[in-house]
Amino acid sequence: MNIRHVPCMICSFADRRKDIMDLQLMRLRKLAGYKSRDVFADKIGVNRHTYKSWETGTTKMTLEQAYNCAVALNCTIDEIAGLVHAPASEDPHRAALERYYDAMDDEGHAVLAESARLMSRNRDARP
C-alpha cells in the first residue's frame, strides 16, 4: 500500500483531538530546537505554508508526512498526536489491576478503590 495518500488516522480524530495534536507538533518542534516553523519545514522538505497548515490544524497530515516529522523531531507519531502511553508495570499483579481498572466504568473504579482502601494498611486514607 502506498502511504503517501493515506490520511493519517491519528490526525482525523474529533476536533478536541485536533487541538491536542496541534499543540504537540509545535511543542515537539520547539523541543527539538527548531524555533521557526519555516526552518523546520525546509528541513523536512515541505512547503512552508503546508507545514503551517499542519501546525495550526487547518490541514491533516498523511501518514507519511507524520512519519517524516516524527523522524526529524526524534519522536513517535503517537507523541505528535498527543497520545500518552503509561509505562507498563513490571509487577504482574499491578499490571492486571490496571487492566481491570481500565475496563471498568466509574462505579467500578469507586468500588475497586474502596476495596483496595479496606485491604490496605492505611484504612483511614480517603481519596
PDB file of N, CA and C in Angstrom, residues 36-84:
ATOM      1  N   SER A  36      11.770  28.198  14.523  1.00  0.00           N
ATOM      2  CA  SER A  36      10.981  28.697  13.398  1.00  0.00           C
ATOM      3  C   SER A  36      10.286  27.558  12.659  1.00  0.00           C
ATOM      4  N   ARG A  37       9.010  27.744  12.388  1.00  0.00           N
ATOM      5  CA  ARG A  37       8.259  26.808  11.554  1.00  0.00           C
ATOM      6  C   ARG A  37       8.895  26.658  10.184  1.00  0.00           C
ATOM      7  N   ASP A  38       9.300  27.802   9.636  1.00  0.00           N
ATOM      8  CA  ASP A  38       9.848  27.809   8.280  1.00  0.00           C
ATOM      9  C   ASP A  38      11.133  26.992   8.180  1.00  0.00           C
ATOM     10  N   VAL A  39      11.988  27.112   9.185  1.00  0.00           N
ATOM     11  CA  VAL A  39      13.246  26.354   9.185  1.00  0.00           C
ATOM     12  C   VAL A  39      12.948  24.855   9.235  1.00  0.00           C
ATOM     13  N   PHE A  40      11.987  24.473  10.072  1.00  0.00           N
ATOM     14  CA  PHE A  40      11.644  23.056  10.165  1.00  0.00           C
ATOM     15  C   PHE A  40      11.006  22.557   8.872  1.00  0.00           C
ATOM     16  N   ALA A  41      10.140  23.361   8.283  1.00  0.00           N
ATOM     17  CA  ALA A  41       9.517  22.979   7.004  1.00  0.00           C
ATOM     18  C   ALA A  41      10.590  22.733   5.952  1.00  0.00           C
ATOM     19  N   ASP A  42      11.577  23.615   5.903  1.00  0.00           N
ATOM     20  CA  ASP A  42      12.683  23.441   4.954  1.00  0.00           C
ATOM     21  C   ASP A  42      13.456  22.154   5.254  1.00  0.00           C
ATOM     22  N   LYS A  43      13.673  21.872   6.539  1.00  0.00           N
ATOM     23  CA  LYS A  43      14.423  20.681   6.959  1.00  0.00           C
ATOM     24  C   LYS A  43      13.750  19.406   6.452  1.00  0.00           C
ATOM     25  N   ILE A  44      12.420  19.352   6.509  1.00  0.00           N
ATOM     26  CA  ILE A  44      11.724  18.127   6.091  1.00  0.00           C
ATOM     27  C   ILE A  44      11.276  18.178   4.630  1.00  0.00           C
ATOM     28  N   GLY A  45      11.631  19.265   3.950  1.00  0.00           N
ATOM     29  CA  GLY A  45      11.334  19.363   2.524  1.00  0.00           C
ATOM     30  C   GLY A  45       9.875  19.587   2.193  1.00  0.00           C
ATOM     31  N   VAL A  46       9.214  20.371   3.036  1.00  0.00           N
ATOM     32  CA  VAL A  46       7.790  20.646   2.849  1.00  0.00           C
ATOM     33  C   VAL A  46       7.595  22.140   2.643  1.00  0.00           C
ATOM     34  N   ASN A  47       6.649  22.490   1.813  1.00  0.00           N
ATOM     35  CA  ASN A  47       6.295  23.887   1.609  1.00  0.00           C
ATOM     36  C   ASN A  47       5.966  24.522   2.963  1.00  0.00           C
ATOM     37  N   ARG A  48       6.448  25.721   3.195  1.00  0.00           N
ATOM     38  CA  ARG A  48       6.251  26.397   4.486  1.00  0.00           C
ATOM     39  C   ARG A  48       4.774  26.585   4.817  1.00  0.00           C
ATOM     40  N   HIS A  49       3.982  26.921   3.819  1.00  0.00           N
ATOM     41  CA  HIS A  49       2.542  27.109   4.036  1.00  0.00           C
ATOM     42  C   HIS A  49       1.882  25.782   4.436  1.00  0.00           C
ATOM     43  N   THR A  50       2.326  24.701   3.804  1.00  0.00           N
ATOM     44  CA  THR A  50       1.785  23.370   4.124  1.00  0.00           C
ATOM     45  C   THR A  50       2.081  23.011   5.571  1.00  0.00           C
ATOM     46  N   TYR A  51       3.339  23.204   5.992  1.00  0.00           N
ATOM     47  CA  TYR A  51       3.693  22.873   7.370  1.00  0.00           C
ATOM     48  C   TYR A  51       2.891  23.720   8.351  1.00  0.00           C
ATOM     49  N   LYS A  52       2.762  25.007   8.067  1.00  0.00           N
ATOM     50  CA  LYS A  52       1.988  25.889   8.946  1.00  0.00           C
ATOM     51  C   LYS A  52       0.554  25.374   9.065  1.00  0.00           C
ATOM     52  N   SER A  53      -0.003  24.902   7.956  1.00  0.00           N
ATOM     53  CA  SER A  53      -1.381  24.405   7.991  1.00  0.00           C
ATOM     54  C   SER A  53      -1.504  23.147   8.854  1.00  0.00           C
ATOM     55  N   TRP A  54      -0.447  22.336   8.933  1.00  0.00           N
ATOM     56  CA  TRP A  54      -0.487  21.180   9.831  1.00  0.00           C
ATOM     57  C   TRP A  54      -0.456  21.639  11.274  1.00  0.00           C
ATOM     58  N   GLU A  55       0.456  22.566  11.553  1.00  0.00           N
ATOM     59  CA  GLU A  55       0.646  23.007  12.929  1.00  0.00           C
ATOM     60  C   GLU A  55      -0.575  23.760  13.450  1.00  0.00           C
ATOM     61  N   THR A  56      -1.263  24.464  12.580  1.00  0.00           N
ATOM     62  CA  THR A  56      -2.457  25.205  13.002  1.00  0.00           C
ATOM     63  C   THR A  56      -3.724  24.367  12.891  1.00  0.00           C
ATOM     64  N   GLY A  57      -3.602  23.185  12.309  1.00  0.00           N
ATOM     65  CA  GLY A  57      -4.737  22.280  12.239  1.00  0.00           C
ATOM     66  C   GLY A  57      -5.704  22.529  11.101  1.00  0.00           C
ATOM     67  N   THR A  58      -5.317  23.358  10.138  1.00  0.00           N
ATOM     68  CA  THR A  58      -6.222  23.618   9.016  1.00  0.00           C
ATOM     69  C   THR A  58      -6.140  22.537   7.947  1.00  0.00           C
ATOM     70  N   THR A  59      -5.068  21.750   7.956  1.00  0.00           N
ATOM     71  CA  THR A  59      -4.904  20.645   7.016  1.00  0.00           C
ATOM     72  C   THR A  59      -4.426  19.417   7.780  1.00  0.00           C
ATOM     73  N   LYS A  60      -4.913  18.248   7.388  1.00  0.00           N
ATOM     74  CA  LYS A  60      -4.479  16.994   8.001  1.00  0.00           C
ATOM     75  C   LYS A  60      -3.235  16.469   7.296  1.00  0.00           C
ATOM     76  N   MET A  61      -2.405  15.804   8.080  1.00  0.00           N
ATOM     77  CA  MET A  61      -1.190  15.192   7.544  1.00  0.00           C
ATOM     78  C   MET A  61      -1.504  13.788   7.042  1.00  0.00           C
ATOM     79  N   THR A  62      -0.731  13.333   6.064  1.00  0.00           N
ATOM     80  CA  THR A  62      -0.799  11.921   5.686  1.00  0.00           C
ATOM     81  C   THR A  62       0.070  11.144   6.662  1.00  0.00           C
ATOM     82  N   LEU A  63      -0.052   9.843   6.629  1.00  0.00           N
ATOM     83  CA  LEU A  63       0.778   9.007   7.486  1.00  0.00           C
ATOM     84  C   LEU A  63       2.254   9.208   7.167  1.00  0.00           C
ATOM     85  N   GLU A  64       2.581   9.308   5.897  1.00  0.00           N
ATOM     86  CA  GLU A  64       3.978   9.523   5.510  1.00  0.00           C
ATOM     87  C   GLU A  64       4.490  10.866   6.042  1.00  0.00           C
ATOM     88  N   GLN A  65       3.677  11.901   5.983  1.00  0.00           N
ATOM     89  CA  GLN A  65       4.092  13.214   6.486  1.00  0.00           C
ATOM     90  C   GLN A  65       4.289  13.180   7.998  1.00  0.00           C
ATOM     91  N   ALA A  66       3.385  12.512   8.707  1.00  0.00           N
ATOM     92  CA  ALA A  66       3.531  12.382  10.160  1.00  0.00           C
ATOM     93  C   ALA A  66       4.802  11.602  10.492  1.00  0.00           C
ATOM     94  N   TYR A  67       5.067  10.560   9.722  1.00  0.00           N
ATOM     95  CA  TYR A  67       6.281   9.764   9.919  1.00  0.00           C
ATOM     96  C   TYR A  67       7.528  10.617   9.705  1.00  0.00           C
ATOM     97  N   ASN A  68       7.551  11.384   8.622  1.00  0.00           N
ATOM     98  CA  ASN A  68       8.713  12.235   8.333  1.00  0.00           C
ATOM     99  C   ASN A  68       8.943  13.262   9.436  1.00  0.00           C
ATOM    100  N   CYS A  69       7.873  13.836   9.952  1.00  0.00           N
ATOM    101  CA  CYS A  69       8.010  14.781  11.070  1.00  0.00           C
ATOM    102  C   CYS A  69       8.561  14.066  12.297  1.00  0.00           C
ATOM    103  N   ALA A  70       8.032  12.882  12.585  1.00  0.00           N
ATOM    104  CA  ALA A  70       8.487  12.131  13.756  1.00  0.00           C
ATOM    105  C   ALA A  70       9.973  11.801  13.658  1.00  0.00           C
ATOM    106  N   VAL A  71      10.422  11.401  12.481  1.00  0.00           N
ATOM    107  CA  VAL A  71      11.852  11.091  12.295  1.00  0.00           C
ATOM    108  C   VAL A  71      12.689  12.346  12.520  1.00  0.00           C
ATOM    109  N   ALA A  72      12.283  13.455  11.925  1.00  0.00           N
ATOM    110  CA  ALA A  72      13.047  14.704  12.048  1.00  0.00           C
ATOM    111  C   ALA A  72      13.032  15.242  13.475  1.00  0.00           C
ATOM    112  N   LEU A  73      11.948  14.999  14.199  1.00  0.00           N
ATOM    113  CA  LEU A  73      11.825  15.500  15.568  1.00  0.00           C
ATOM    114  C   LEU A  73      12.324  14.493  16.600  1.00  0.00           C
ATOM    115  N   ASN A  74      12.747  13.313  16.125  1.00  0.00           N
ATOM    116  CA  ASN A  74      13.209  12.253  17.018  1.00  0.00           C
ATOM    117  C   ASN A  74      12.143  11.903  18.060  1.00  0.00           C
ATOM    118  N   CYS A  75      10.929  11.678  17.567  1.00  0.00           N
ATOM    119  CA  CYS A  75       9.826  11.303  18.446  1.00  0.00           C
ATOM    120  C   CYS A  75       8.976  10.268  17.719  1.00  0.00           C
ATOM    121  N   THR A  76       7.867   9.900  18.305  1.00  0.00           N
ATOM    122  CA  THR A  76       6.965   8.945  17.663  1.00  0.00           C
ATOM    123  C   THR A  76       5.768   9.680  17.068  1.00  0.00           C
ATOM    124  N   ILE A  77       5.085   9.002  16.169  1.00  0.00           N
ATOM    125  CA  ILE A  77       3.853   9.564  15.618  1.00  0.00           C
ATOM    126  C   ILE A  77       2.828   9.730  16.738  1.00  0.00           C
ATOM    127  N   ASP A  78       2.805   8.807  17.680  1.00  0.00           N
ATOM    128  CA  ASP A  78       1.893   8.922  18.823  1.00  0.00           C
ATOM    129  C   ASP A  78       2.149  10.209  19.600  1.00  0.00           C
ATOM    130  N   GLU A  79       3.414  10.563  19.786  1.00  0.00           N
ATOM    131  CA  GLU A  79       3.735  11.798  20.507  1.00  0.00           C
ATOM    132  C   GLU A  79       3.232  13.018  19.745  1.00  0.00           C
ATOM    133  N   ILE A  80       3.364  13.011  18.434  1.00  0.00           N
ATOM    134  CA  ILE A  80       2.854  14.124  17.636  1.00  0.00           C
ATOM    135  C   ILE A  80       1.350  14.249  17.827  1.00  0.00           C
ATOM    136  N   ALA A  81       0.659  13.103  17.885  1.00  0.00           N
ATOM    137  CA  ALA A  81      -0.798  13.096  18.030  1.00  0.00           C
ATOM    138  C   ALA A  81      -1.245  13.380  19.456  1.00  0.00           C
ATOM    139  N   GLY A  82      -0.307  13.422  20.396  1.00  0.00           N
ATOM    140  CA  GLY A  82      -0.676  13.692  21.780  1.00  0.00           C
ATOM    141  C   GLY A  82      -1.117  12.462  22.543  1.00  0.00           C
ATOM    142  N   LEU A  83      -0.846  11.278  22.002  1.00  0.00           N
ATOM    143  CA  LEU A  83      -1.207  10.047  22.693  1.00  0.00           C
ATOM    144  C   LEU A  83      -0.155   9.738  23.744  1.00  0.00           C
ATOM    145  N   VAL A  84      -0.611   9.461  24.933  1.00  0.00           N
ATOM    146  CA  VAL A  84       0.290   9.162  26.034  1.00  0.00           C
ATOM    147  C   VAL A  84       0.063   7.716  26.446  1.00  0.00           C
TER     148      VAL A  84
END
